[in-house]
PDB file of C-alpha atoms in Angstrom:
ATOM      1  CA  LEU Q 209     -11.103  28.976 -76.045  1.00 51.00           C
ATOM      2  CA  ARG Q 210     -11.388  27.449 -79.407  1.00 67.00           C
ATOM      3  CA  GLY Q 211      -8.157  26.994 -81.323  1.00 68.00           C
ATOM      4  CA  PHE Q 212      -6.088  27.981 -78.250  1.00 64.00           C
ATOM      5  CA  ARG Q 213      -2.945  25.876 -77.863  1.00 68.00           C
ATOM      6  CA  GLU Q 214      -0.312  26.089 -75.202  1.00 63.00           C
ATOM      7  CA  PRO Q 215       3.278  26.549 -76.440  1.00 62.00           C
ATOM      8  CA  LYS Q 216       4.846  23.078 -76.877  1.00 64.00           C
ATOM      9  CA  ASP Q 217       7.491  23.706 -74.287  1.00 63.00           C
ATOM     10  CA  LEU Q 218       4.789  24.347 -71.580  1.00 60.00           C
ATOM     11  CA  ARG Q 219       2.923  21.221 -72.518  1.00 60.00           C
ATOM     12  CA  GLU Q 220       6.000  19.120 -72.028  1.00 66.00           C
ATOM     13  CA  LYS Q 221       6.879  20.691 -68.645  1.00 72.00           C
ATOM     14  CA  PHE Q 222       3.680  20.461 -66.578  1.00 87.00           C
ATOM     15  CA  THR Q 223       1.301  17.714 -65.539  1.00 92.00           C
ATOM     16  CA  ILE Q 224      -2.387  18.114 -65.004  1.00 95.00           C
ATOM     17  CA  GLU Q 225      -3.130  16.790 -61.528  1.00 97.00           C
ATOM     18  CA  LEU Q 226      -6.635  15.694 -60.663  1.00 98.00           C
ATOM     19  CA  LEU Q 227      -7.393  14.888 -57.021  1.00 98.00           C
ATOM     20  CA  PHE Q 228     -10.242  12.752 -55.590  1.00 98.00           C
ATOM     21  CA  THR Q 229     -10.426  12.881 -51.773  1.00 97.00           C
ATOM     22  CA  GLY Q 230     -12.774  11.336 -49.239  1.00 96.00           C
ATOM     23  CA  THR Q 231     -14.519   8.053 -49.033  1.00 97.00           C
ATOM     24  CA  MET Q 232     -13.735   5.964 -51.976  1.00 97.00           C
ATOM     25  CA  SER Q 233     -16.852   4.108 -53.105  1.00 96.00           C
ATOM     26  CA  GLU Q 234     -19.147   3.784 -56.008  1.00 95.00           C
ATOM     27  CA  SER Q 235     -21.717   5.957 -54.303  1.00 96.00           C
ATOM     28  CA  THR Q 236     -19.195   8.871 -53.917  1.00 97.00           C
ATOM     29  CA  GLY Q 237     -18.181   8.698 -57.607  1.00 97.00           C
ATOM     30  CA  VAL Q 238     -14.621   7.224 -57.404  1.00 98.00           C
ATOM     31  CA  PHE Q 239     -15.233   5.003 -60.449  1.00 98.00           C
ATOM     32  CA  THR Q 240     -16.573   7.972 -62.406  1.00 98.00           C
ATOM     33  CA  ALA Q 241     -13.469   9.920 -61.434  1.00 98.00           C
ATOM     34  CA  ILE Q 242     -11.243   7.020 -62.565  1.00 98.00           C
ATOM     35  CA  GLU Q 243     -13.064   6.787 -65.940  1.00 97.00           C
ATOM     36  CA  LEU Q 244     -12.967  10.552 -66.465  1.00 97.00           C
ATOM     37  CA  ALA Q 245      -9.168  10.582 -65.739  1.00 98.00           C
ATOM     38  CA  ARG Q 246      -8.710   7.684 -68.214  1.00 97.00           C
ATOM     39  CA  GLN Q 247     -10.531   9.576 -70.928  1.00 97.00           C
ATOM     40  CA  LEU Q 248      -8.682  12.747 -70.273  1.00 97.00           C
ATOM     41  CA  HIS Q 249      -5.382  10.951 -70.162  1.00 97.00           C
ATOM     42  CA  GLN Q 250      -6.068   9.488 -73.574  1.00 96.00           C
ATOM     43  CA  ALA Q 251      -6.610  13.057 -74.869  1.00 95.00           C
ATOM     44  CA  ASP Q 252      -3.657  14.475 -72.964  1.00 95.00           C
ATOM     45  CA  PRO Q 253      -0.959  12.196 -71.441  1.00 95.00           C
ATOM     46  CA  ARG Q 254      -0.102  14.884 -68.879  1.00 95.00           C
ATOM     47  CA  VAL Q 255      -3.245  14.072 -66.945  1.00 97.00           C
ATOM     48  CA  ARG Q 256      -2.707  12.310 -63.547  1.00 97.00           C
ATOM     49  CA  LEU Q 257      -5.197  11.251 -60.957  1.00 98.00           C
ATOM     50  CA  ARG Q 258      -4.484  10.891 -57.216  1.00 98.00           C
ATOM     51  CA  LEU Q 259      -7.030   9.066 -55.085  1.00 98.00           C
ATOM     52  CA  VAL Q 260      -6.807   9.853 -51.358  1.00 98.00           C
ATOM     53  CA  GLY Q 261      -9.041   8.406 -48.737  1.00 97.00           C
ATOM     54  CA  TYR Q 262     -10.617   5.410 -47.093  1.00 97.00           C
ATOM     55  CA  CYS Q 263     -12.554   2.596 -48.806  1.00 96.00           C
ATOM     56  CA  SER Q 264     -14.730   0.667 -46.507  1.00 95.00           C
ATOM     57  CA  LEU Q 265     -16.083  -1.934 -48.957  1.00 96.00           C
ATOM     58  CA  ARG Q 266     -13.690  -4.673 -49.833  1.00 96.00           C
ATOM     59  CA  ARG Q 267     -15.285  -5.212 -53.333  1.00 96.00           C
ATOM     60  CA  ASP Q 268     -14.771  -1.463 -54.139  1.00 97.00           C
ATOM     61  CA  TRP Q 269     -11.254  -1.595 -52.902  1.00 97.00           C
ATOM     62  CA  LYS Q 270     -10.390  -4.505 -55.048  1.00 97.00           C
ATOM     63  CA  ARG Q 271     -11.947  -2.817 -58.093  1.00 97.00           C
ATOM     64  CA  ILE Q 272      -9.967   0.372 -57.400  1.00 97.00           C
ATOM     65  CA  GLU Q 273      -6.692  -1.595 -57.044  1.00 96.00           C
ATOM     66  CA  GLU Q 274      -7.453  -3.412 -60.322  1.00 96.00           C
ATOM     67  CA  LEU Q 275      -8.231  -0.239 -62.244  1.00 96.00           C
ATOM     68  CA  ALA Q 276      -5.339   1.743 -60.787  1.00 95.00           C
ATOM     69  CA  GLY Q 277      -2.973  -1.075 -61.408  1.00 95.00           C
ATOM     70  CA  LYS Q 278      -3.672  -0.927 -65.120  1.00 95.00           C
ATOM     71  CA  CYS Q 279      -3.088   2.875 -65.278  1.00 95.00           C
ATOM     72  CA  ASP Q 280       0.331   4.252 -64.423  1.00 95.00           C
ATOM     73  CA  PHE Q 281      -1.106   7.747 -64.219  1.00 97.00           C
ATOM     74  CA  ILE Q 282      -3.319   6.865 -61.226  1.00 97.00           C
ATOM     75  CA  SER Q 283      -1.922   6.767 -57.745  1.00 97.00           C
ATOM     76  CA  VAL Q 284      -3.747   5.710 -54.519  1.00 96.00           C
ATOM     77  CA  VAL Q 285      -3.104   6.931 -50.990  1.00 95.00           C
ATOM     78  CA  GLY Q 286      -5.090   5.219 -48.259  1.00 91.00           C
ATOM     79  CA  GLY Q 287      -7.391   2.233 -48.716  1.00 83.00           C
TER      80      GLY Q 287
END
């Protein structure tokens, strides 16, 4: 939809919620999801990412905490 723009009042009312669920690890794409959300958030500040799941590798968990801690639009449930 080239050239399509939402009315300004709608853009300000709603957020765009992204959800990653399941095992949080590099092999399941959690870091790709975080990077994608970061890029989308730069383009549109309404974008939010919620990570829900279990992370079995300590090194991955530390990295997730570090990245999410730098981004107020990312929330983590689980660990």
